[in-house]
Coordinates of C-alpha atoms in Angstrom, one line a residue:
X15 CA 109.6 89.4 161.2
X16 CA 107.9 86.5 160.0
X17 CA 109.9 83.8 161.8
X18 CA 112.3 83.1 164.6
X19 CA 114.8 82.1 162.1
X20 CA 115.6 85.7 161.3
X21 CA 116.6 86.7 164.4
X22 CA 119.9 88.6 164.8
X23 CA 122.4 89.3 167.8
X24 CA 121.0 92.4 169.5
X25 CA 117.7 91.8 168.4
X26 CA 114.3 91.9 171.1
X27 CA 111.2 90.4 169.7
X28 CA 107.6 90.6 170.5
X29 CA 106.2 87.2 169.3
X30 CA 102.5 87.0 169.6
X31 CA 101.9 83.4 170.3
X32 CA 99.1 81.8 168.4
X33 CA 96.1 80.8 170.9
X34 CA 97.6 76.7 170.6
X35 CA 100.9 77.5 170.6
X36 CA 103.5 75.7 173.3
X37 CA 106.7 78.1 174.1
X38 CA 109.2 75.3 173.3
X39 CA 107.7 73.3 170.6
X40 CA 107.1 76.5 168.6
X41 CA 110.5 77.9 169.5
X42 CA 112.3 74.4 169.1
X43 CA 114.3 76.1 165.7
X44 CA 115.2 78.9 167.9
X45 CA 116.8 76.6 170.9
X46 CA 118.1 74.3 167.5
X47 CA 119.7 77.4 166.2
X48 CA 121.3 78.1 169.6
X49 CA 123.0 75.0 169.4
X50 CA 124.2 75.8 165.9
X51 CA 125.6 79.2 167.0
X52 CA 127.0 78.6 169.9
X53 CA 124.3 80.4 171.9
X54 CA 123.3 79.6 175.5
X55 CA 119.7 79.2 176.2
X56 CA 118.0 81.2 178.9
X57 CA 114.2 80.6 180.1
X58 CA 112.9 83.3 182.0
X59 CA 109.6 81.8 184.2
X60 CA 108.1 78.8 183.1
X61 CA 108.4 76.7 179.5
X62 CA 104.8 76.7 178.5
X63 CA 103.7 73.0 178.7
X64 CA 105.5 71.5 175.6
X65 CA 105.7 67.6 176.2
X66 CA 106.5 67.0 172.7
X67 CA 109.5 68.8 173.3
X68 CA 110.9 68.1 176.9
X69 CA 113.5 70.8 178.3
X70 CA 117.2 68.9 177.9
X71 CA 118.0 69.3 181.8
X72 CA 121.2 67.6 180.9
X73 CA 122.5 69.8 178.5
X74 CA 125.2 72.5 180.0
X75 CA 123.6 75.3 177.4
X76 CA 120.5 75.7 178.9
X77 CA 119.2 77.6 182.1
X78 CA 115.6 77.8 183.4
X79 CA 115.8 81.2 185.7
X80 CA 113.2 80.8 189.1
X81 CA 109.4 81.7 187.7
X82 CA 108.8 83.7 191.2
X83 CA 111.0 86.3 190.3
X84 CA 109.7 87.4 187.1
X85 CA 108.1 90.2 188.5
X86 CA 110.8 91.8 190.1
X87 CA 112.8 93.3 187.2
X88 CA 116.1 94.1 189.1
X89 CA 116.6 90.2 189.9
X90 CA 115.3 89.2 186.5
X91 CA 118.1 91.6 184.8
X92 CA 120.9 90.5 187.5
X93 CA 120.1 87.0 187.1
X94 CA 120.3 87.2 182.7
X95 CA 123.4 90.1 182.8
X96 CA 125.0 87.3 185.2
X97 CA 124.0 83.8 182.8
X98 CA 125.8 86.2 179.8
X99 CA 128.4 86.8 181.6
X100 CA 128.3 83.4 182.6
X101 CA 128.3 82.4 179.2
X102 CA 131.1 84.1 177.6
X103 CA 133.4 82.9 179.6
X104 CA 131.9 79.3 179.1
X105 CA 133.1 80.1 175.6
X106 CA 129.4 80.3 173.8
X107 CA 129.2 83.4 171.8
X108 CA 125.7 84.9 173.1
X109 CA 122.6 83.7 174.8
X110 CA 119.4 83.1 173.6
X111 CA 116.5 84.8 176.1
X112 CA 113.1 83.3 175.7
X113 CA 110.5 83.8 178.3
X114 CA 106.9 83.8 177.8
X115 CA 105.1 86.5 179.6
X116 CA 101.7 85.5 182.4
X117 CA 99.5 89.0 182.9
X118 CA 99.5 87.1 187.0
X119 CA 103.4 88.1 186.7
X120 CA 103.0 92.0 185.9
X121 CA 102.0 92.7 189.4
X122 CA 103.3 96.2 189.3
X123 CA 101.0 96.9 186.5
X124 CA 102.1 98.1 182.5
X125 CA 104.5 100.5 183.6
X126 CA 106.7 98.1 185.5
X127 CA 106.2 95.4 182.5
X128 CA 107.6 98.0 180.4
X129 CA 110.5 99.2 182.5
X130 CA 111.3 95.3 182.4
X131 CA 111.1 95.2 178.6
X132 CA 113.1 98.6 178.2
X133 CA 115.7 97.4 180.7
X134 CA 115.6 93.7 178.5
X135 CA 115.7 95.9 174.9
X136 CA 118.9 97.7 176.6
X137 CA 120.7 94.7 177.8
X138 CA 120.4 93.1 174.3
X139 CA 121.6 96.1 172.6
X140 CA 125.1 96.5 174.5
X141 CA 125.6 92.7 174.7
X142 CA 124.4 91.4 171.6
X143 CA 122.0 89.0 173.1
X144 CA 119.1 87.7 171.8
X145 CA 115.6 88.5 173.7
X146 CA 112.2 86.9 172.6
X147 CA 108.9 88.1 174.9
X148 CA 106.2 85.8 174.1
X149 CA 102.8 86.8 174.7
X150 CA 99.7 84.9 174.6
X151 CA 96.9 87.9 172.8
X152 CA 93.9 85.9 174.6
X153 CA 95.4 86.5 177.9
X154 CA 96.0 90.4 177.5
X155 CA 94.0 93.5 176.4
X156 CA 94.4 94.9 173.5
X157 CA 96.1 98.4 174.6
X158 CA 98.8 96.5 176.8
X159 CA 99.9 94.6 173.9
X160 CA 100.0 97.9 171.5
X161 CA 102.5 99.2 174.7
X162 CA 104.4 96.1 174.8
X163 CA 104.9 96.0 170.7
X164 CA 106.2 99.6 171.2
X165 CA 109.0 99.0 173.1
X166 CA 110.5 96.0 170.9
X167 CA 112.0 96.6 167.9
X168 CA 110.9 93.4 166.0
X169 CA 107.9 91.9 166.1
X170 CA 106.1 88.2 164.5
X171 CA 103.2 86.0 165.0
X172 CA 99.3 86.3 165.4
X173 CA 98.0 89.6 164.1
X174 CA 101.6 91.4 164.6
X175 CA 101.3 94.4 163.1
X176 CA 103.9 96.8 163.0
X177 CA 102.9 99.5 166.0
X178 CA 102.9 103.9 165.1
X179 CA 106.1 104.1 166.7
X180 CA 108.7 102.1 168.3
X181 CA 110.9 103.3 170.8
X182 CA 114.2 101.1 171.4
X183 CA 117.7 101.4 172.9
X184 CA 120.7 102.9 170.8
X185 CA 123.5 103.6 173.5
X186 CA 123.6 103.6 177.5
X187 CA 120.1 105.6 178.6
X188 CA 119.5 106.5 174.5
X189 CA 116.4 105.7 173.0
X190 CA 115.4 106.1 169.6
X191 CA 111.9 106.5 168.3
X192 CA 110.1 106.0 164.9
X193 CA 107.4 106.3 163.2
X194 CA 104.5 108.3 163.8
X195 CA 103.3 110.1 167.9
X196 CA 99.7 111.1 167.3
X197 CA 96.8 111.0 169.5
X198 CA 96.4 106.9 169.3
X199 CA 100.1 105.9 170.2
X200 CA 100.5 109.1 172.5
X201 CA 99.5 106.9 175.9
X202 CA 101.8 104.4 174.8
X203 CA 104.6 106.8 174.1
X204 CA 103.8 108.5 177.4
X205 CA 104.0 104.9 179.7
X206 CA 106.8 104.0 177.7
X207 CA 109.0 107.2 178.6
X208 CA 107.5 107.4 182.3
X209 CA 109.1 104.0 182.6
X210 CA 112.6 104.8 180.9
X211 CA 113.2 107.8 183.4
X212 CA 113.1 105.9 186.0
X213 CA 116.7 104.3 185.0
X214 CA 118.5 107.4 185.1
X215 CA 118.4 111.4 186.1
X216 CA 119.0 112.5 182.0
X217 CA 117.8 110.1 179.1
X218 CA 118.3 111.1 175.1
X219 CA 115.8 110.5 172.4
X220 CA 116.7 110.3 169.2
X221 CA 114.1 111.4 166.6
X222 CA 116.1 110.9 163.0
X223 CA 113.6 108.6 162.0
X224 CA 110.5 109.9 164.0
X225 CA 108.2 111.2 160.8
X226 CA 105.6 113.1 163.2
X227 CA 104.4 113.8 166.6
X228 CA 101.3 115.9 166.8
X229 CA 100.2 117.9 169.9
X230 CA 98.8 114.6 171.7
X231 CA 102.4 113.3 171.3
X232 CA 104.2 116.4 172.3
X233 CA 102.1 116.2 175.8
X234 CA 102.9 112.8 176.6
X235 CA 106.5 114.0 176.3
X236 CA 106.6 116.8 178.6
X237 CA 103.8 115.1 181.1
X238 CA 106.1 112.2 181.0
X239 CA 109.2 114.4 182.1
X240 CA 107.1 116.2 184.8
X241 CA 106.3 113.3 186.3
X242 CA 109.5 113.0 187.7
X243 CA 111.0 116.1 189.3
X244 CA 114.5 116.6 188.4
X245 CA 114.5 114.2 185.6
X246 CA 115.3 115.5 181.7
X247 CA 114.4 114.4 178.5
X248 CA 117.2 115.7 175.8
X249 CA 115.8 115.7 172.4
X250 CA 117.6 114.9 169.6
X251 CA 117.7 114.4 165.5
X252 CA 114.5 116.2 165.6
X253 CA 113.9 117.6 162.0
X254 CA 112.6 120.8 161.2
X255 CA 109.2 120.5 161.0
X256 CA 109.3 119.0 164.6
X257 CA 111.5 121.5 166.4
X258 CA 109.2 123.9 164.7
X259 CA 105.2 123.0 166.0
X260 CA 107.5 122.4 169.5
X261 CA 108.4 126.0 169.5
X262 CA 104.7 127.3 167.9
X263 CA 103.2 125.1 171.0
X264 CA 105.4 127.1 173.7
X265 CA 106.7 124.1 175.1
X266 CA 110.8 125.5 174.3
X267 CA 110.2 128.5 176.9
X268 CA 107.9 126.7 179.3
X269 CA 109.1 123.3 180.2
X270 CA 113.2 122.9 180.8
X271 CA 112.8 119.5 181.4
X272 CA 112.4 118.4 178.1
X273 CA 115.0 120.1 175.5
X274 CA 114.7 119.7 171.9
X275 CA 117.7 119.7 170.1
X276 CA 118.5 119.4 166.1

């Protein structure tokens, strides 16, 4: 994505902000757009120090949500699931979720960033909201950001390259993943799944458009679903090739809690 002008209902970005970058002045087509669509603004946290382009306090479509609680993912979720609901019966046809992301904020550590981001990628997929997650590269290291740029399914801005795989809501506790699993993304893929099963006792992965996942991958996956006893991981869309290294590496007799499906 090379702008915030392509943006689509549903979609969840990753925008890598550029080192001088202010979250509203560089956003201000975004908020414009809003306005144009009928979209409600919501700020998640705080608006990134953009005197050139003050927050309209007046205005009825936007909504600055408390910075203290950007840590705590249930209230962040209640408080955007409520402003949507909010908003549709306001008569506006979405909202617009911007919110740009402080490493001081991620107190629980990656995992709980990405359960926020997963839970964020869900809610825009069954409502049809829009969700940006800024981040700031200077003030992050290098392998949080690769975690981060997995779980959203666009992504713009400084350096953003597409990641190995992306792993992204399809349906209620359905996720599916692209791209390629190997031994560089397999962390990734692993903290990205340990976060996901905490949301409910069965979750289903779609593979269809997975190319590959080598043995490093195929660990994460079952270490992931281990890591929570009586949690499963159902396995779908997987093509041949896939179902077939899973069976050759034992894992279709040895581990119930992960089973691959065609």
């Amino acid at each position: 994505m090379a702008t915030l002008d392509e943006v689509e209902l549903g979609d969840h970005v990753c925008w890598r902000m550029d080192p001088a970058a202010a979250l509203l002045r560089d956003a201000r087509n975004f908020v414009a757009d809003g306005a144009l669509y009928g979209d409600k603004i919501v700020v998640i946290g705080g608006i990134g120090g953009a005197p050139e382009a003050p927050r309209p306090v007046e205005s009825p479509a936007w909504v600055v949500l408390d910075s203290a609680q950007t840590a705590d993912t249930s209230a962040v979720l209640a408080a955007v699931r409520s402003e949507a609901r909010t908003a549709l019966r306001e008569g506006f046809r979405s909202v617009r979720v911007l919110t740009e992301r402080a490493p001081q904020a991620a107190v629980g550590g990656v995992e709980d960033l990405l359960d926020q981001e997963l839970r964020l990628d869900q809610f825009a997929s069954e409502s049809g909201a829009i969700v940006v997650c800024a981040y700031r590269p200077s003030q992050w290291n290098e392998p949080t950001l690769e975690h981060m740029a997995c779980v959203h399914p666009h992504e713009m801005g400084t350096r953003a390259g597409r990641p190995a795989f992306r792993m992204f809501s399809t349906g209620a506790d359905m996720w599916s993943v692209d791209g390629v699993i190997d031994s560089e993304g397999a962390s990734a893929f692993n903290a990205a799944l340990r976060a996901a099963i905490t949301q409910a006792p069965t979750i289903t992965l779609r593979f269809d458009t997975l190319e590959m996942i080598d043995a490093a991958g195929m660990h994460a996956l079952v270490d992931a679903a281990r890591s929570m006893p009586a949690r499963r991981i159902l396995v779908e869309g997987a093509n041949e090739t896939v179902r077939l290294c899973w069976e050759l590496a034992g894992y279709e007799a040895a581990d119930p809690s992960v089973v691959m499906g065609a």
